[in-house]
Amino acid sequence: MKINKRKWAIVGTIVLWVGILSYLGFSIFFVKDREKGTVCRRVEVVIADSAQNRFINTEDIIVTANKVVKKLVGTRISKINTHRIENKILEMPFIKRAEVYTSVSGVLRIEVEQREVIMRIFNADGSSCYIDKYGYIIPLSERSAADVVVVSGNISLKNGKGGRVRVVDTSKDSCDRKGLLPELFDFVTYIRNDEFWNAQIEHVYINSPKDIELITRVGNHTVLLGSFEDFQTKLKKLFVFYKNALPREGWNRYSIINLKYKNQVICKNKVL
C-alpha cells in the first residue's frame, strides 16, 4: 500500500513537471511566433547617468542605431539584430555599457551608460582629450565639457582609438618619457577619490617628470610637488601645513609652497 502511494506520488510529480514544461514551451513558441509579425513602433533610449555626464544624447544613440537598421520604426522586430546594435553603440567613445532589447508590444529599448572622465589633458600642441576613471583616453565631446582636473604643460598625449587605449598600459607618452602617464593617472585618481583634494586641486602643470606644479582653488598659491614619487606623503605633509599654519598666517600669504624636500615645507611670501 505504501509502495503504491509512493508510486502515485512520483507519477504525479512527473505529470506536474511535464505540464509545466509544456506550458513554458507553448508560451515561448507563442511569444516568438507573435514577435515575428510585430513591427517596431517606438524606440526608447535610457541614458543612465545623464544628470552627471552629458557627452551624448538620445539623438546620438538613435542615429548610431540606425546605422545598423536604416529605419528602426516600422521594421519587423524579428529583423532587428539587437546584438549588432549594441556593438555599434559600444563603438561610440563615450559609451561604457550598452544593452538593447525588444518587447512583444513593439518597443525597442536601448539602455546606455557613459564613461566617467577624471581629467582633461591639454597637450603642448594645443590639442586636448579626456582620460576616464579606468584610464582610457577618449576625445572631447561636442555636447558638453566635464568639470574635472586639468593637466597641461610639457605633455603630449594622442587621442585614443575610440576609447580603447589606456594610459596605464602605456609606458611612455609621445614625448618618450617612461612612466609619466601611469603615475599621472594614479595621482589624479587619488585626489579624485579624496573629498578635500578633489575640491582643492584644480590644475596639474607638468614642466618635466621631476618638476610638477599644482594649482589650487583656495589660497591662490602654487604647490611645487616635484615628481609624483611618494605623492601621498607629500599631500599629507601639505594637509598638516594647511591645518596648522595657514589658519594663523592666512591662506593668501604665500605665492609658492614647496613640497620637494623630505620632511620640509618651504614657502615663499607674496610680493606686496
Tab-separated table of C-alpha atoms in Angstrom, residues 50-269:
chain	number	residue	atom	x	y	z
A	50	SER	CA	22.589	61.766	-17.953
A	51	ALA	CA	22.392	64.022	-14.887
A	52	GLN	CA	26.157	63.652	-14.228
A	53	ASN	CA	27.545	63.268	-17.749
A	54	ARG	CA	26.163	64.881	-20.881
A	55	PHE	CA	28.562	63.753	-23.569
A	56	ILE	CA	25.824	62.184	-25.708
A	57	ASN	CA	22.056	62.491	-26.022
A	58	THR	CA	19.125	60.415	-27.246
A	59	GLU	CA	19.513	61.617	-30.826
A	60	ASP	CA	23.156	60.457	-30.938
A	61	ILE	CA	22.141	56.962	-29.833
A	62	ILE	CA	19.293	56.660	-32.347
A	63	VAL	CA	21.468	57.920	-35.215
A	64	THR	CA	24.095	55.293	-34.333
A	65	ALA	CA	21.475	52.516	-34.058
A	66	ASN	CA	20.078	53.485	-37.462
A	67	LYS	CA	23.464	52.723	-38.983
A	68	VAL	CA	22.652	49.054	-38.332
A	69	VAL	CA	18.967	49.239	-39.313
A	70	LYS	CA	18.271	52.157	-41.616
A	71	LYS	CA	14.772	52.809	-40.236
A	72	LEU	CA	14.047	51.163	-36.907
A	73	VAL	CA	10.436	52.268	-36.541
A	74	GLY	CA	8.348	50.201	-38.941
A	75	THR	CA	10.846	47.340	-39.235
A	76	ARG	CA	9.793	43.902	-38.016
A	77	ILE	CA	11.210	43.090	-34.595
A	78	SER	CA	12.441	39.731	-35.926
A	79	LYS	CA	14.593	41.596	-38.463
A	80	ILE	CA	16.323	43.801	-35.874
A	81	ASN	CA	19.671	42.417	-34.696
A	82	THR	CA	19.944	43.844	-31.174
A	83	HIS	CA	23.433	42.376	-30.682
A	84	ARG	CA	24.779	44.290	-33.702
A	85	ILE	CA	23.153	47.491	-32.450
A	86	GLU	CA	24.806	47.021	-29.029
A	87	ASN	CA	28.221	46.557	-30.649
A	88	LYS	CA	27.722	49.612	-32.845
A	89	ILE	CA	26.783	51.782	-29.868
A	90	LEU	CA	29.780	50.492	-27.921
A	91	GLU	CA	31.985	51.895	-30.699
A	92	MET	CA	30.992	55.371	-29.514
A	93	PRO	CA	33.954	56.568	-27.397
A	94	PHE	CA	31.794	57.931	-24.566
A	95	ILE	CA	29.810	54.726	-24.024
A	96	LYS	CA	30.873	52.319	-21.286
A	97	ARG	CA	27.911	49.893	-21.406
A	98	ALA	CA	25.016	49.266	-23.804
A	99	GLU	CA	22.038	46.923	-23.645
A	100	VAL	CA	19.430	46.632	-26.411
A	101	TYR	CA	16.285	44.510	-26.293
A	102	THR	CA	12.766	44.377	-27.729
A	103	SER	CA	9.296	43.704	-26.366
A	104	VAL	CA	6.350	41.831	-27.873
A	105	SER	CA	4.494	45.156	-27.917
A	106	GLY	CA	6.959	46.513	-30.495
A	107	VAL	CA	9.213	48.675	-28.327
A	108	LEU	CA	12.975	48.713	-28.940
A	109	ARG	CA	14.667	49.763	-25.710
A	110	ILE	CA	18.273	50.984	-25.637
A	111	GLU	CA	19.967	51.460	-22.271
A	112	VAL	CA	23.439	53.012	-22.122
A	113	GLU	CA	25.924	54.169	-19.504
A	114	GLN	CA	28.537	56.817	-20.245
A	115	ARG	CA	32.178	56.804	-19.274
A	116	GLU	CA	33.161	58.849	-16.226
A	117	VAL	CA	36.091	61.126	-17.022
A	118	ILE	CA	38.508	62.242	-14.300
A	119	MET	CA	40.892	64.614	-16.096
A	120	ARG	CA	41.322	66.675	-19.224
A	121	ILE	CA	44.686	66.824	-20.955
A	122	PHE	CA	45.800	69.959	-22.788
A	123	ASN	CA	48.729	68.913	-24.950
A	124	ALA	CA	51.684	71.136	-25.771
A	125	ASP	CA	50.474	71.338	-29.394
A	126	GLY	CA	47.076	72.719	-28.315
A	127	SER	CA	45.057	69.527	-28.804
A	128	SER	CA	43.037	68.064	-25.956
A	129	CYS	CA	41.435	64.834	-24.728
A	130	TYR	CA	39.957	63.203	-21.625
A	131	ILE	CA	41.019	60.242	-19.512
A	132	ASP	CA	38.273	58.247	-17.813
A	133	LYS	CA	38.297	56.543	-14.402
A	134	TYR	CA	39.625	53.302	-15.924
A	135	GLY	CA	42.476	55.036	-17.731
A	136	TYR	CA	41.002	55.067	-21.231
A	137	ILE	CA	41.857	58.012	-23.496
A	138	ILE	CA	38.743	59.490	-25.112
A	139	PRO	CA	38.155	62.541	-27.316
A	140	LEU	CA	36.280	65.694	-26.374
A	141	SER	CA	32.520	65.899	-26.716
A	142	GLU	CA	30.709	68.479	-28.810
A	143	ARG	CA	27.800	68.276	-26.367
A	144	SER	CA	29.390	69.168	-23.052
A	145	ALA	CA	32.639	69.857	-21.194
A	146	ALA	CA	33.374	67.981	-17.982
A	147	ASP	CA	34.341	69.778	-14.767
A	148	VAL	CA	37.460	67.768	-13.971
A	149	VAL	CA	41.129	68.262	-13.109
A	150	VAL	CA	43.073	69.953	-15.917
A	151	VAL	CA	46.541	68.698	-16.880
A	152	SER	CA	48.781	70.790	-19.108
A	153	GLY	CA	52.388	71.784	-19.730
A	154	ASN	CA	55.113	69.673	-21.294
A	155	ILE	CA	52.911	66.721	-22.172
A	156	SER	CA	51.779	65.204	-25.437
A	157	LEU	CA	49.096	62.532	-25.388
A	158	LYS	CA	47.352	61.440	-28.569
A	159	ASN	CA	43.619	60.704	-28.619
A	160	GLY	CA	42.822	57.055	-28.082
A	161	LYS	CA	41.223	54.881	-30.758
A	162	GLY	CA	37.605	55.353	-29.748
A	163	GLY	CA	38.274	54.858	-26.057
A	164	ARG	CA	40.282	51.651	-26.463
A	165	VAL	CA	43.745	52.862	-25.426
A	166	ARG	CA	44.631	53.018	-21.727
A	167	VAL	CA	47.307	55.229	-20.223
A	168	VAL	CA	48.046	52.572	-17.609
A	169	ASP	CA	49.110	50.251	-20.440
A	170	THR	CA	51.354	52.925	-21.951
A	171	SER	CA	54.897	53.048	-20.567
A	172	LYS	CA	55.695	56.310	-22.375
A	173	ASP	CA	53.886	59.410	-23.560
A	174	SER	CA	54.547	60.657	-27.099
A	175	CYS	CA	57.456	62.721	-25.717
A	176	ASP	CA	59.114	59.394	-24.805
A	177	ARG	CA	59.068	59.833	-21.021
A	178	LYS	CA	58.818	56.498	-19.271
A	179	GLY	CA	56.188	56.035	-16.575
A	180	LEU	CA	54.766	59.554	-16.610
A	181	LEU	CA	51.232	58.664	-17.756
A	182	PRO	CA	50.584	55.799	-15.307
A	183	GLU	CA	51.941	57.977	-12.469
A	184	LEU	CA	49.723	60.873	-13.531
A	185	PHE	CA	46.708	58.550	-13.663
A	186	ASP	CA	47.416	57.218	-10.143
A	187	PHE	CA	47.806	60.752	-8.806
A	188	VAL	CA	44.585	62.128	-10.302
A	189	THR	CA	42.657	59.002	-9.260
A	190	TYR	CA	43.858	59.524	-5.695
A	191	ILE	CA	42.834	63.180	-5.465
A	192	ARG	CA	39.553	62.412	-7.259
A	193	ASN	CA	38.666	59.913	-4.532
A	194	ASP	CA	39.598	62.281	-1.692
A	195	GLU	CA	36.922	64.833	-0.829
A	196	PHE	CA	39.361	67.539	0.303
A	197	TRP	CA	41.904	67.255	-2.526
A	198	ASN	CA	39.198	66.886	-5.151
A	199	ALA	CA	37.847	70.262	-4.059
A	200	GLN	CA	41.274	71.917	-3.659
A	201	ILE	CA	43.414	70.829	-6.640
A	202	GLU	CA	42.119	72.019	-9.996
A	203	HIS	CA	45.180	72.019	-12.265
A	204	VAL	CA	48.319	69.908	-12.671
A	205	TYR	CA	51.106	71.561	-14.651
A	206	ILE	CA	53.971	69.384	-15.876
A	207	ASN	CA	57.290	71.105	-16.539
A	208	SER	CA	59.092	67.768	-16.508
A	209	PRO	CA	58.553	64.384	-14.795
A	210	LYS	CA	60.501	65.707	-11.781
A	211	ASP	CA	59.065	69.208	-11.793
A	212	ILE	CA	55.278	69.175	-11.362
A	213	GLU	CA	53.153	72.055	-10.100
A	214	LEU	CA	49.681	72.008	-8.568
A	215	ILE	CA	47.299	74.950	-8.914
A	216	THR	CA	44.771	75.214	-6.088
A	217	ARG	CA	41.267	76.660	-5.854
A	218	VAL	CA	41.651	78.134	-2.372
A	219	GLY	CA	44.711	80.152	-1.363
A	220	ASN	CA	45.843	81.490	-4.725
A	221	HIS	CA	49.201	79.748	-4.433
A	222	THR	CA	51.192	77.237	-6.473
A	223	VAL	CA	52.303	73.961	-4.892
A	224	LEU	CA	55.634	72.554	-6.097
A	225	LEU	CA	55.218	68.786	-5.911
A	226	GLY	CA	58.482	67.738	-7.550
A	227	SER	CA	57.901	64.281	-9.062
A	228	PHE	CA	54.877	62.024	-8.486
A	229	GLU	CA	57.055	59.741	-6.375
A	230	ASP	CA	55.640	59.316	-2.850
A	231	PHE	CA	52.913	61.869	-3.608
A	232	GLN	CA	50.640	60.611	-0.821
A	233	THR	CA	53.246	61.512	1.806
A	234	LYS	CA	53.719	64.934	0.207
A	235	LEU	CA	49.982	65.627	0.249
A	236	LYS	CA	49.720	64.547	3.877
A	237	LYS	CA	52.522	66.983	4.682
A	238	LEU	CA	50.663	69.734	2.837
A	239	PHE	CA	47.417	68.926	4.630
A	240	VAL	CA	49.101	69.278	8.030
A	241	PHE	CA	50.529	72.614	6.902
A	242	TYR	CA	47.094	73.765	5.761
A	243	LYS	CA	45.534	72.688	9.034
A	244	ASN	CA	48.131	74.083	11.460
A	245	ALA	CA	49.846	77.028	9.769
A	246	LEU	CA	47.526	78.728	7.316
A	247	PRO	CA	44.661	79.455	9.746
A	248	ARG	CA	47.173	81.610	11.708
A	249	GLU	CA	49.185	83.059	8.851
A	250	GLY	CA	46.407	83.434	6.267
A	251	TRP	CA	45.571	81.448	3.131
A	252	ASN	CA	46.736	84.226	0.833
A	253	ARG	CA	50.107	84.908	2.438
A	254	TYR	CA	52.237	82.635	0.234
A	255	SER	CA	52.683	82.504	-3.517
A	256	ILE	CA	54.598	79.208	-3.532
A	257	ILE	CA	54.513	76.164	-1.231
A	258	ASN	CA	57.368	73.769	-1.942
A	259	LEU	CA	56.962	70.050	-1.058
A	260	LYS	CA	60.017	68.739	-2.917
A	261	TYR	CA	62.179	68.189	0.141
A	262	LYS	CA	61.675	65.412	2.667
A	263	ASN	CA	60.104	66.447	5.995
A	264	GLN	CA	60.040	70.108	4.926
A	265	VAL	CA	57.528	72.636	3.646
A	266	ILE	CA	59.264	75.689	2.184
A	267	CYS	CA	57.148	78.741	1.449
A	268	LYS	CA	57.652	81.939	-0.498
A	269	ASN	CA	55.812	85.088	0.554
